Coordinates of C-alpha atoms in Angstrom, one line a residue:
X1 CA -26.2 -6.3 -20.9
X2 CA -23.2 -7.3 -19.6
X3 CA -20.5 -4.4 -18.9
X4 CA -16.5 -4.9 -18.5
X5 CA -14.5 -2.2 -16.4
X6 CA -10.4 -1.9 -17.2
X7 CA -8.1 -2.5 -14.6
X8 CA -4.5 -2.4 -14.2
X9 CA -1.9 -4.5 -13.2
X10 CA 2.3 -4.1 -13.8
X11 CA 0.7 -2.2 -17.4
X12 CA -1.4 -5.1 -18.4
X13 CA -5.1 -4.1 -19.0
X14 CA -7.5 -6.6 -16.8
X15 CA -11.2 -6.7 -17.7
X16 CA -14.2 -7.4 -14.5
X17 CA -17.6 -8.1 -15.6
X18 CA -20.6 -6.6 -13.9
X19 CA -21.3 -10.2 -12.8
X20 CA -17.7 -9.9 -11.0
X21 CA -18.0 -6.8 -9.5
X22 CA -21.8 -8.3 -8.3
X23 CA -20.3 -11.1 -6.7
X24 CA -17.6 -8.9 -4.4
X25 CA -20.7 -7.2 -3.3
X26 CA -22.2 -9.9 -2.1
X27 CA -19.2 -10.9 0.1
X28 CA -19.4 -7.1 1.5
X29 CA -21.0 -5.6 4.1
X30 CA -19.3 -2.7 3.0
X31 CA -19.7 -1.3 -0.7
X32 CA -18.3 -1.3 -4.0
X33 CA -18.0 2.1 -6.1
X34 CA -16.9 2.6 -9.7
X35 CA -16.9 5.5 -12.4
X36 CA -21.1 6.5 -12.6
X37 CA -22.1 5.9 -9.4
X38 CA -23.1 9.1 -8.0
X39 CA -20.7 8.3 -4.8
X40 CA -17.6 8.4 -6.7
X41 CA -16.1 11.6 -7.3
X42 CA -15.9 12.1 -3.2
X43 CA -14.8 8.4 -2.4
X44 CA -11.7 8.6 -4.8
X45 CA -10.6 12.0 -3.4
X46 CA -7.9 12.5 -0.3
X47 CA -7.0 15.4 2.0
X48 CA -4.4 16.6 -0.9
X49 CA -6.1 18.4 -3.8
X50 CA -2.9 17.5 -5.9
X51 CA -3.7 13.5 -5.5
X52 CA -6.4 13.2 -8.9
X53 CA -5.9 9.5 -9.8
X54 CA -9.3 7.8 -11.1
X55 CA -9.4 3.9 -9.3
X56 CA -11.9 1.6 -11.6
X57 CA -13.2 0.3 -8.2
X58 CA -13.5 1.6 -4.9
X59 CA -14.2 -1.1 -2.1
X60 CA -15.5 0.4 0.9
X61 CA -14.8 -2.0 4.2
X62 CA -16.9 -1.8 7.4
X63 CA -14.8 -4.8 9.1
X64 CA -11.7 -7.2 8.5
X65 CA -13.8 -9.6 6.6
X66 CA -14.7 -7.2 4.3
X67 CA -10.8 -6.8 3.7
X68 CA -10.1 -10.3 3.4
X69 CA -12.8 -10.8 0.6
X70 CA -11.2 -7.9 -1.0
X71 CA -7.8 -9.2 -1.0
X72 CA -9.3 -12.4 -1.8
X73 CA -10.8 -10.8 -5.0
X74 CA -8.2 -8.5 -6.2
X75 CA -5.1 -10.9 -6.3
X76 CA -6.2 -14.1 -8.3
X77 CA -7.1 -11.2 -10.8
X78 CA -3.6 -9.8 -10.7
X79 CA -5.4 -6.0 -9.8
X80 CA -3.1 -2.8 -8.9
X81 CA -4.4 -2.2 -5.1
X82 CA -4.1 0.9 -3.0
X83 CA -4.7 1.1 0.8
X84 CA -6.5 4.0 2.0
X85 CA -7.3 4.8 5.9
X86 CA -8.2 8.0 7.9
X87 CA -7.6 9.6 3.5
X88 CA -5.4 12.5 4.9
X89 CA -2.1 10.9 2.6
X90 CA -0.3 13.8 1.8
X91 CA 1.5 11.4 -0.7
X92 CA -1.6 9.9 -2.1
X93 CA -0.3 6.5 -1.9
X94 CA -4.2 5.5 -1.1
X95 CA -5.2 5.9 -4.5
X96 CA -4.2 4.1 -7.6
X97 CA -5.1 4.9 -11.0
X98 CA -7.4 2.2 -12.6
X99 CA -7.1 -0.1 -10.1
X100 CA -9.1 -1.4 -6.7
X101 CA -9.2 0.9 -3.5
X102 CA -9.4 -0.7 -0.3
X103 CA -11.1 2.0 1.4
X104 CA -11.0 1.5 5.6
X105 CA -12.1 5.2 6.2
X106 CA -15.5 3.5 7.3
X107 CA -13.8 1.3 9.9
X108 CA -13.2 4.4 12.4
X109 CA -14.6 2.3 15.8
X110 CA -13.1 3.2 19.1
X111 CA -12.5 1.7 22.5
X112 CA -10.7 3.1 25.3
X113 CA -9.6 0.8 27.8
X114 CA -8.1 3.6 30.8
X115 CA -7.6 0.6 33.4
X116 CA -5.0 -1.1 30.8
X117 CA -3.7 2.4 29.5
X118 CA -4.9 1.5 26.1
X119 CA -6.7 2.4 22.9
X120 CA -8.6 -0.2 20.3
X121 CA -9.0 1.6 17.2
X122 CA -10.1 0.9 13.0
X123 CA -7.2 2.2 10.4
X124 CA -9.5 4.8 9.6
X125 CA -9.6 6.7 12.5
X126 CA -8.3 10.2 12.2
X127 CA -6.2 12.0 15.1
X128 CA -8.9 14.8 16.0
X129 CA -11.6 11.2 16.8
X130 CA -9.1 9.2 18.9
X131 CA -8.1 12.5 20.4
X132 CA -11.4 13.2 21.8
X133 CA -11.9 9.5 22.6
X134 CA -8.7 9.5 24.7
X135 CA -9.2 12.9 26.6
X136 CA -12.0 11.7 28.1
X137 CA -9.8 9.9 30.2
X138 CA -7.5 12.5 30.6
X139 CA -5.1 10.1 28.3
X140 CA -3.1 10.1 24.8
X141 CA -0.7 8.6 22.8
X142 CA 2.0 10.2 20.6
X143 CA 0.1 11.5 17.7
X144 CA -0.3 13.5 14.5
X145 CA 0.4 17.5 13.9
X146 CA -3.0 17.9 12.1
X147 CA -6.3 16.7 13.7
X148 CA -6.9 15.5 10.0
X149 CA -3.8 13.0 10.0
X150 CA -4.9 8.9 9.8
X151 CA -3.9 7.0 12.6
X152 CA -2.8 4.4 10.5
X153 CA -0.2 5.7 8.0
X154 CA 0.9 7.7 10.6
X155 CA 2.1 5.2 12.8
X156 CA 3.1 2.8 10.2
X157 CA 5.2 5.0 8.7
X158 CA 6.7 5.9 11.8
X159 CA 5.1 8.4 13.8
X160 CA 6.8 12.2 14.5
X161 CA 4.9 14.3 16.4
X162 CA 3.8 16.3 19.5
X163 CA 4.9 13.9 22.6
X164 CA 7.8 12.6 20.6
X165 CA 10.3 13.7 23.2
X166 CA 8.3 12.7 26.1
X167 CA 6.5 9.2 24.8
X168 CA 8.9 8.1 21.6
X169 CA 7.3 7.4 18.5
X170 CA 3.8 6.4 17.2
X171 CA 5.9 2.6 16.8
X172 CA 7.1 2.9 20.0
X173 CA 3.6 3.3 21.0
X174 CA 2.1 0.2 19.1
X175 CA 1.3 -2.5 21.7
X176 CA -0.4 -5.0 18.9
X177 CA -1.9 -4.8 15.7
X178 CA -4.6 -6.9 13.7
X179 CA -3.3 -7.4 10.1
X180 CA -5.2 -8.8 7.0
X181 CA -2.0 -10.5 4.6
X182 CA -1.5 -10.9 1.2
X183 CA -2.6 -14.2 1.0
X184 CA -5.5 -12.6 3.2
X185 CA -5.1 -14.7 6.5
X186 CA -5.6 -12.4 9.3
X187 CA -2.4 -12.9 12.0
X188 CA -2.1 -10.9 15.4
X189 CA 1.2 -9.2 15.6
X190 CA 2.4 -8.1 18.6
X191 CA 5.9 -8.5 21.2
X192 CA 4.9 -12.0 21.7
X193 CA 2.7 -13.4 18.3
X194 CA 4.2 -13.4 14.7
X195 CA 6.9 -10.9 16.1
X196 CA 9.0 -10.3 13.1
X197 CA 5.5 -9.0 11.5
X198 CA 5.6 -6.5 14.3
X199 CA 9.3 -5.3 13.6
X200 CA 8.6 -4.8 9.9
X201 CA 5.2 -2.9 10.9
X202 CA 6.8 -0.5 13.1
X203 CA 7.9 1.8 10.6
X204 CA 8.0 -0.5 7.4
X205 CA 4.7 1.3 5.8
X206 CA 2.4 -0.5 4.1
X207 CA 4.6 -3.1 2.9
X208 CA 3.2 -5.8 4.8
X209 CA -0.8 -6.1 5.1
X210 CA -3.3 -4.4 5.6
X211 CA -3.6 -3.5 9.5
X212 CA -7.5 -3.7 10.5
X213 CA -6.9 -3.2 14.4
X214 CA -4.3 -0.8 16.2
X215 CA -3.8 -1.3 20.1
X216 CA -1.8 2.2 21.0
X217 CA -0.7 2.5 24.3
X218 CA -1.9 6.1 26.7
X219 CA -0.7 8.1 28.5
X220 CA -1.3 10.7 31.4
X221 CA -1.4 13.9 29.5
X222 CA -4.2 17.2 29.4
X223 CA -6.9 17.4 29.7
X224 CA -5.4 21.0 29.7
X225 CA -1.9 21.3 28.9
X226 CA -0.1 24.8 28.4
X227 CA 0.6 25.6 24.2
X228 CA 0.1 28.0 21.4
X229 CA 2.7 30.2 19.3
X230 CA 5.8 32.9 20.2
X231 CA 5.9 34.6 16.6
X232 CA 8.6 36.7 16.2
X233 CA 9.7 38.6 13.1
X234 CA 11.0 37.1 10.0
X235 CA 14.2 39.6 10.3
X236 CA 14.9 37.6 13.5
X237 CA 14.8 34.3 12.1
X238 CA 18.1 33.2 11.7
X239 CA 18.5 34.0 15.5
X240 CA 15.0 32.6 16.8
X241 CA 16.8 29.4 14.9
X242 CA 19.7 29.7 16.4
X243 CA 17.9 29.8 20.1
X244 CA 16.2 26.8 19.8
X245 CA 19.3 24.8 18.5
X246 CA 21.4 25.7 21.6
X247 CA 18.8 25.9 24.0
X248 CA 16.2 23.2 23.1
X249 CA 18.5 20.4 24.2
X250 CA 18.6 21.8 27.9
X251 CA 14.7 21.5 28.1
X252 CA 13.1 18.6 29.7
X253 CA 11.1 16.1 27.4
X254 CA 7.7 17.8 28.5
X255 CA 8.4 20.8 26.2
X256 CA 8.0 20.0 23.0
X257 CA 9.0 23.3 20.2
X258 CA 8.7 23.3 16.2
X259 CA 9.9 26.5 14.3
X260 CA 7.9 27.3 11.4
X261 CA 8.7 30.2 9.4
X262 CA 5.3 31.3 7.8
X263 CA 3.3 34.4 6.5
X264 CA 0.9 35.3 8.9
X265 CA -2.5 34.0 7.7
X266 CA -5.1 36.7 6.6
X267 CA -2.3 39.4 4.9
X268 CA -0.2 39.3 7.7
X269 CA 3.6 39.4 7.1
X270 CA 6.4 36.5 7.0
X271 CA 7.4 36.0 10.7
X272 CA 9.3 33.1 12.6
X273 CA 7.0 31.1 15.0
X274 CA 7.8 28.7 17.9
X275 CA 4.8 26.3 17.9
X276 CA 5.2 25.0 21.4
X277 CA 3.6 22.0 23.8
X278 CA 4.1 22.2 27.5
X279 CA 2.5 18.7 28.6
X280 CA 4.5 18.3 32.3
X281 CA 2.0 19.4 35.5
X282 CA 1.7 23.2 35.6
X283 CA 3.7 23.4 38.7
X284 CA 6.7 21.9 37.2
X285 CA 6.2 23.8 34.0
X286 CA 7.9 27.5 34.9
X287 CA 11.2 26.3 34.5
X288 CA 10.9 25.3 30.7
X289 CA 8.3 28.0 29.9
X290 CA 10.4 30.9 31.5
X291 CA 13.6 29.1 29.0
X292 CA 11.6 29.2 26.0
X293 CA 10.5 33.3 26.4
X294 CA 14.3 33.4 27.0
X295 CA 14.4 35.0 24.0
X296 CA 12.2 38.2 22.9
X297 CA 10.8 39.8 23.0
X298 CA 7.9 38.0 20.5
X299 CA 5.6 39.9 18.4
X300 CA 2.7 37.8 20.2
X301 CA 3.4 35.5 23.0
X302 CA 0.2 33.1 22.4
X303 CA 1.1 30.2 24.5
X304 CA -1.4 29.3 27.6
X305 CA -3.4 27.1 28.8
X306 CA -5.7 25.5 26.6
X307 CA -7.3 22.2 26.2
X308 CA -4.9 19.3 24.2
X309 CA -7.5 18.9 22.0
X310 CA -8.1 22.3 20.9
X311 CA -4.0 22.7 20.9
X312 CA -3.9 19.4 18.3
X313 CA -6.0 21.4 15.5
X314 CA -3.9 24.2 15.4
X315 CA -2.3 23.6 12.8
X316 CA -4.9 22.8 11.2
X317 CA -5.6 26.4 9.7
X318 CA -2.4 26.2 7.7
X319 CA -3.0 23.5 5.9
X320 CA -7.0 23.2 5.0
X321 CA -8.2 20.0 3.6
X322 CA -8.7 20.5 -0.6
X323 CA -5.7 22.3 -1.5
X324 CA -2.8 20.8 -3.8
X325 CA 0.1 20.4 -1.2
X326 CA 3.6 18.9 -2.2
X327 CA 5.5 18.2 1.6
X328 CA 8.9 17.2 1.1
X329 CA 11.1 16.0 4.0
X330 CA 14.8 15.6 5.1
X331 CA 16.6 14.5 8.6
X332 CA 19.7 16.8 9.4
X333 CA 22.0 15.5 12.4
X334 CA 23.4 19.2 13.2
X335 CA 21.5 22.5 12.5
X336 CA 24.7 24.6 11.7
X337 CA 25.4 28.3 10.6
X338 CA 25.6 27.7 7.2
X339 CA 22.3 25.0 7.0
X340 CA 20.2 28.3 9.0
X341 CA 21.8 30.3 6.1
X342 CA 20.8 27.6 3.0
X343 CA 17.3 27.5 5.0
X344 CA 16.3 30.8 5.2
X345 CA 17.3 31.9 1.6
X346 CA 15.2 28.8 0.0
X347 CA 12.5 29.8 1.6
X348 CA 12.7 33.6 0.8
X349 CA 11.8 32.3 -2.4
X350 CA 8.8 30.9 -1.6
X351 CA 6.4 32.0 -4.6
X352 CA 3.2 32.3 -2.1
X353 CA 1.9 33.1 1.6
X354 CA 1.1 29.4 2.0
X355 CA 4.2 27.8 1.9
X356 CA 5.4 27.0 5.3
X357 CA 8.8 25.4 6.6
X358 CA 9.3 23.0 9.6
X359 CA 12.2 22.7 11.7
X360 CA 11.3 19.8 14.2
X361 CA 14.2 19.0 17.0
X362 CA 14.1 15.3 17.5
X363 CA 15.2 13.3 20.4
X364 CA 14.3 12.5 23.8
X365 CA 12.7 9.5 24.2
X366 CA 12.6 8.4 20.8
X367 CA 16.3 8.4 21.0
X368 CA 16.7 6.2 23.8
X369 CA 15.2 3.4 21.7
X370 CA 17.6 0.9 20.9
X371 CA 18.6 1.5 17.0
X372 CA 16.7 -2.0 15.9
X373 CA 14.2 -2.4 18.3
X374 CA 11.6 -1.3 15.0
X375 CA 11.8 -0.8 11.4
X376 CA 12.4 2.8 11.9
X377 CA 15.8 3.9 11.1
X378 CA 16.6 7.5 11.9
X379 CA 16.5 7.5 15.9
X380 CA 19.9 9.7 16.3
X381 CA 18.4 12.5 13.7
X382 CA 18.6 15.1 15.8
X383 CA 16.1 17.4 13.2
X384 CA 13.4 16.8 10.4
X385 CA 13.5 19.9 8.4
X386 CA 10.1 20.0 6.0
X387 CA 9.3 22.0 3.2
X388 CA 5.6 22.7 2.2
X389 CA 4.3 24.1 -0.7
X390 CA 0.2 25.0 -1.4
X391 CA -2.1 26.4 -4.1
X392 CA -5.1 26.2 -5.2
X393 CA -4.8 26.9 -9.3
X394 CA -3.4 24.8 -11.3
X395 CA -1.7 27.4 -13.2
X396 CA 0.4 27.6 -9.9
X397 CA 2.0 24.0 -9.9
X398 CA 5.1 24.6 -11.7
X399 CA 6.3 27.3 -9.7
X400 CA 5.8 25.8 -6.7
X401 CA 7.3 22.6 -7.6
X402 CA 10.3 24.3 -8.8
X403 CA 10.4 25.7 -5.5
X404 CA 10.0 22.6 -3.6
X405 CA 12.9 21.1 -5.4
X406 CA 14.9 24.0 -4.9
X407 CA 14.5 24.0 -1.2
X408 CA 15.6 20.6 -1.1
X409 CA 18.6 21.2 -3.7
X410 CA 19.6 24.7 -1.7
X411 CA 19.5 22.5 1.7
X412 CA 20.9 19.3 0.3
X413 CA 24.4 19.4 1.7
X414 CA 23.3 19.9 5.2
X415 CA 21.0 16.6 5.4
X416 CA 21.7 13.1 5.9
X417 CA 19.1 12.5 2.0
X418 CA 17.2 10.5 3.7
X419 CA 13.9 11.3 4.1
X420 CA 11.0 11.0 6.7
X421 CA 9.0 7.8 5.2
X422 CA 5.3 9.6 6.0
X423 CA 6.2 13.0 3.6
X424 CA 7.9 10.7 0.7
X425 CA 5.9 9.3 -2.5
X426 CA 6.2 6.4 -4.5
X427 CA 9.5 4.9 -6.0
X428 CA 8.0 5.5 -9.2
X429 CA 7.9 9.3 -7.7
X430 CA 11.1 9.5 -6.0
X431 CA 13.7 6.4 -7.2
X432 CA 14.7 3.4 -5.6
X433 CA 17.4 5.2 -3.9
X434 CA 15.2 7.6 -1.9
X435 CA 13.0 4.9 -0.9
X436 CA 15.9 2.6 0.4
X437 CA 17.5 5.9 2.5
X438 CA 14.2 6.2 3.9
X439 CA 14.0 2.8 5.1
X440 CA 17.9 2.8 5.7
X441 CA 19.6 -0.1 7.7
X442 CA 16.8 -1.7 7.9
X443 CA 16.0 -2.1 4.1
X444 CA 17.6 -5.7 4.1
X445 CA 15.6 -7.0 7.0
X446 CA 12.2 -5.6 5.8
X447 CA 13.3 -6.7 1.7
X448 CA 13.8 -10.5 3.6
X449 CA 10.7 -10.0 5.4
X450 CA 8.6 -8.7 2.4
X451 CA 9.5 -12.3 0.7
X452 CA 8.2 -14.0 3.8
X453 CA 5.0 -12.3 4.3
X454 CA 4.3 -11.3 0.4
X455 CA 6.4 -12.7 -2.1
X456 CA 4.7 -11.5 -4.8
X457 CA 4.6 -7.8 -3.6
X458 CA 0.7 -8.0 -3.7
X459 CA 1.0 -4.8 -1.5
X460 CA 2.7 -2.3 -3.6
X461 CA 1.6 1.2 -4.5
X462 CA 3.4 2.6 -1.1
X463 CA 7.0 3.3 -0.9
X464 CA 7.8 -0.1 -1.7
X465 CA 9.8 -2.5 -0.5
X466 CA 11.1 -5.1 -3.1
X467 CA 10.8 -8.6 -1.6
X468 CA 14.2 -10.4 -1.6
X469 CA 14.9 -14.1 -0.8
X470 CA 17.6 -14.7 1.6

């Protein structure tokens, strides 16, 4: 007996027959999931516990002619499609709700090429894999704060991180990229094919296609570097703050410092830490070091020498995979008095242990960028100050979303509003208004570019980019 499964498309119910949903497979080497099948409930799930949408079809891909025939599928039939990658999507953007996943988590391939200082790599590689894949080499590229973080949303939607200061952004870092369109042709984009593709790619999300190849470039760092934590005690914060605004723009670009004020996991109290990466050669590395244990003394002094690997998970305790999480972002161009004051007091009201907040100095060599060499618009931020809230019941939501939007209320005056594009949801989520701050100056260039390569915004449960004739 034939059976029909609902989809979605701009509110309008679509019906597929098993017949249809035969046919896909046939195309596939890959796989195609819906509600029954025994593989479901874990191929519809993400990083973030909060992320509980229910997709009428999940289409796993192996390679990029698996994504084509999905494409090819999905948009005579008007579906909703998501995009999903390495599935760590804090904003769960990867999953739609009765619609089609394209799921690359399957197409996590990688080839190091050390002579040519680059990496090869599927869109569902995750940061701990090309980590170890790189190290071997003694090699990296500017990468994610969790092990658990995709490659591929990570860099699309910019890419903050660890080696910011020293190697720029993740799309500073992209050398070329293999992309799957709307009308599923597969184009190269790199600094010499289809190079307005490339522009919009480098920070213009998931607007544009669906990217089935990455080409990152390495570079010298590890296999040991010096890292770990100063925690000092929360009734210090304000002036641990203040230290690392005055004296973190007289370090050199190999020392890298976040502040995260925390509770100290197992029942441990709320402290101040400086999460720190020394990637320069250890005989150049006493200079920095000795400035950053300026000021003291810590409670612990963790920092020393440890593998980069093992220093890129570690983070990863704070944040296990499972739990609801709700990350909200904002760049801030000065880190005054009074924006440590509105800081600190939001997050004294924290309602739980597990709610963390970043302060992440920007600059160095991201900032010497020109402004429109990529999509990505907030180069001359000079912090990215991050609120994150977890639980685990969901009797616990509303308190911490009330929090959440009280930290970013409390802190409001002191930020440019625009927010980083990786840690923002949907415009059905957040507006039209966040998600044009986000993309900033170059929301006109990417809207003319989204008419160009998908005029029908095929691609559009991400922060979205309306296409716009010009």
């Amino acid at each position: 007996m034939q059976q029909h499964f609902a989809l979605t498309y701009d509110g309008q119910r679509i019906a597929l027959s098993t017949s249809d949903i035969e046919a896909l497979s046939r195309r596939l080497s890959g796989t195609v999931v819906s509600p029954g099948d025994a593989r479901y409930e874990t191929a519809r799930r993400v990083w973030n516990g909060l992320v509980d949408r229910k997709p009428a079809l999940i289409v796993g891909c192996t390679c990029a002619d698996d994504v084509i025939s999905a494409v090819q599928f999905a948009r005579p039939r008007r579906l909703l499609v998501s995009v999903r990658g390495g599935g760590h999507n804090i904003r769960g953007t990867a999953i739609c709700e009765a619609g089609m996943v394209i799921d690359l988590s399957a197409m996590n391939d990688i080839r190091v090429d050390p002579e040519a200082r680059s990496v090869f790599s599927g869109p569902g590689v995750r940061w701990g894999q090309l980590d170890r894949a790189t190290q071997a080499h003694g090699l990296a590229t500017p990468g994610g704060q969790h092990s658990e973080v995709g490659i591929a949303g990570y860099t699309l939607g910019g890419g903050i991180g660890w080696l910011t200061g020293k190697y720029g952004l993740g799309v500073d870092n992209l050398k070329s990229a293999e992309v799957i369109t709307a009308e599923g042709k597969r184009l190269i984009a790199s600094s010499t094919e289809n190079t307005d593709l490339f522009w919009a790619l480098r920070g213009g999300g998931g607007n544009f296609g669906i990217v089935t190849r990455f080409e990152l470039a390495l570079h010298p760092i590890g296999p040991t570097v010096t890292a770990g934590m100063l925690l000092h005690p929360f009734e210090r914060a304000r002036d641990v703050l203040r230290f690392l605004r005055d004296a973190s723009s007289g370090w050199s670009d190999d020392l890298h410092v976040i502040a995260v004020l925390m509770t100290v996991p197992g029942g441990g109290p709320r402290a101040v830490a400086l999460a720190a990466l020394y990637s320069g050669s250890a005989a150049d590395g006493d200079d920095d070091l000795r400035a950053l244990r300026a000021f003291g003394p810590p409670l612990q002094d963790q920092l020393q020498p440890m593998p980069y690997v093992a220093f890129q998970s570690m983070m990863d305790g704070l944040a296990p995979p499972g739990r609801c999480y709700l990350d909200r972002s904002r760049f801030m161009n000065e880190l005054t008095d009074a924006a440590l004051d509105a800081i600190l007091a939001a997050y004294e009201r924290a309602p739980s242990p597990p709610c963390t907040v970043f302060v992440h100095p920007l600059g160095g060599a991201m900032a010497r960028v020109p402004d429109d060499a990529t999509a990505f618009a907030h180069r001359r931020a000079r912090y990215c100050l991050v609120s994150s809230s977890s639980w685990d019941e969901p009797a616990h939501a509303e308190a911490h979303e009330r929090w959440t939007e009280d930290f970013l209320s409390t802190t409001a005056a002191f930020t440019t509003g625009a927010a980083y594009l990786n840690d923002l949801g949907r415009a059905e989520e957040e507006g039209d208004a966040a998600i044009r701050l986000a993309f900033g100056e170059s929301h006109a260039r990417l809207a003319a570019l989204k008419h160009a390569y998908d005029p029908d915004n095929f691609f559009r449960h991400n922060q979205n980019v309306l296409p716009r004739h010009v």
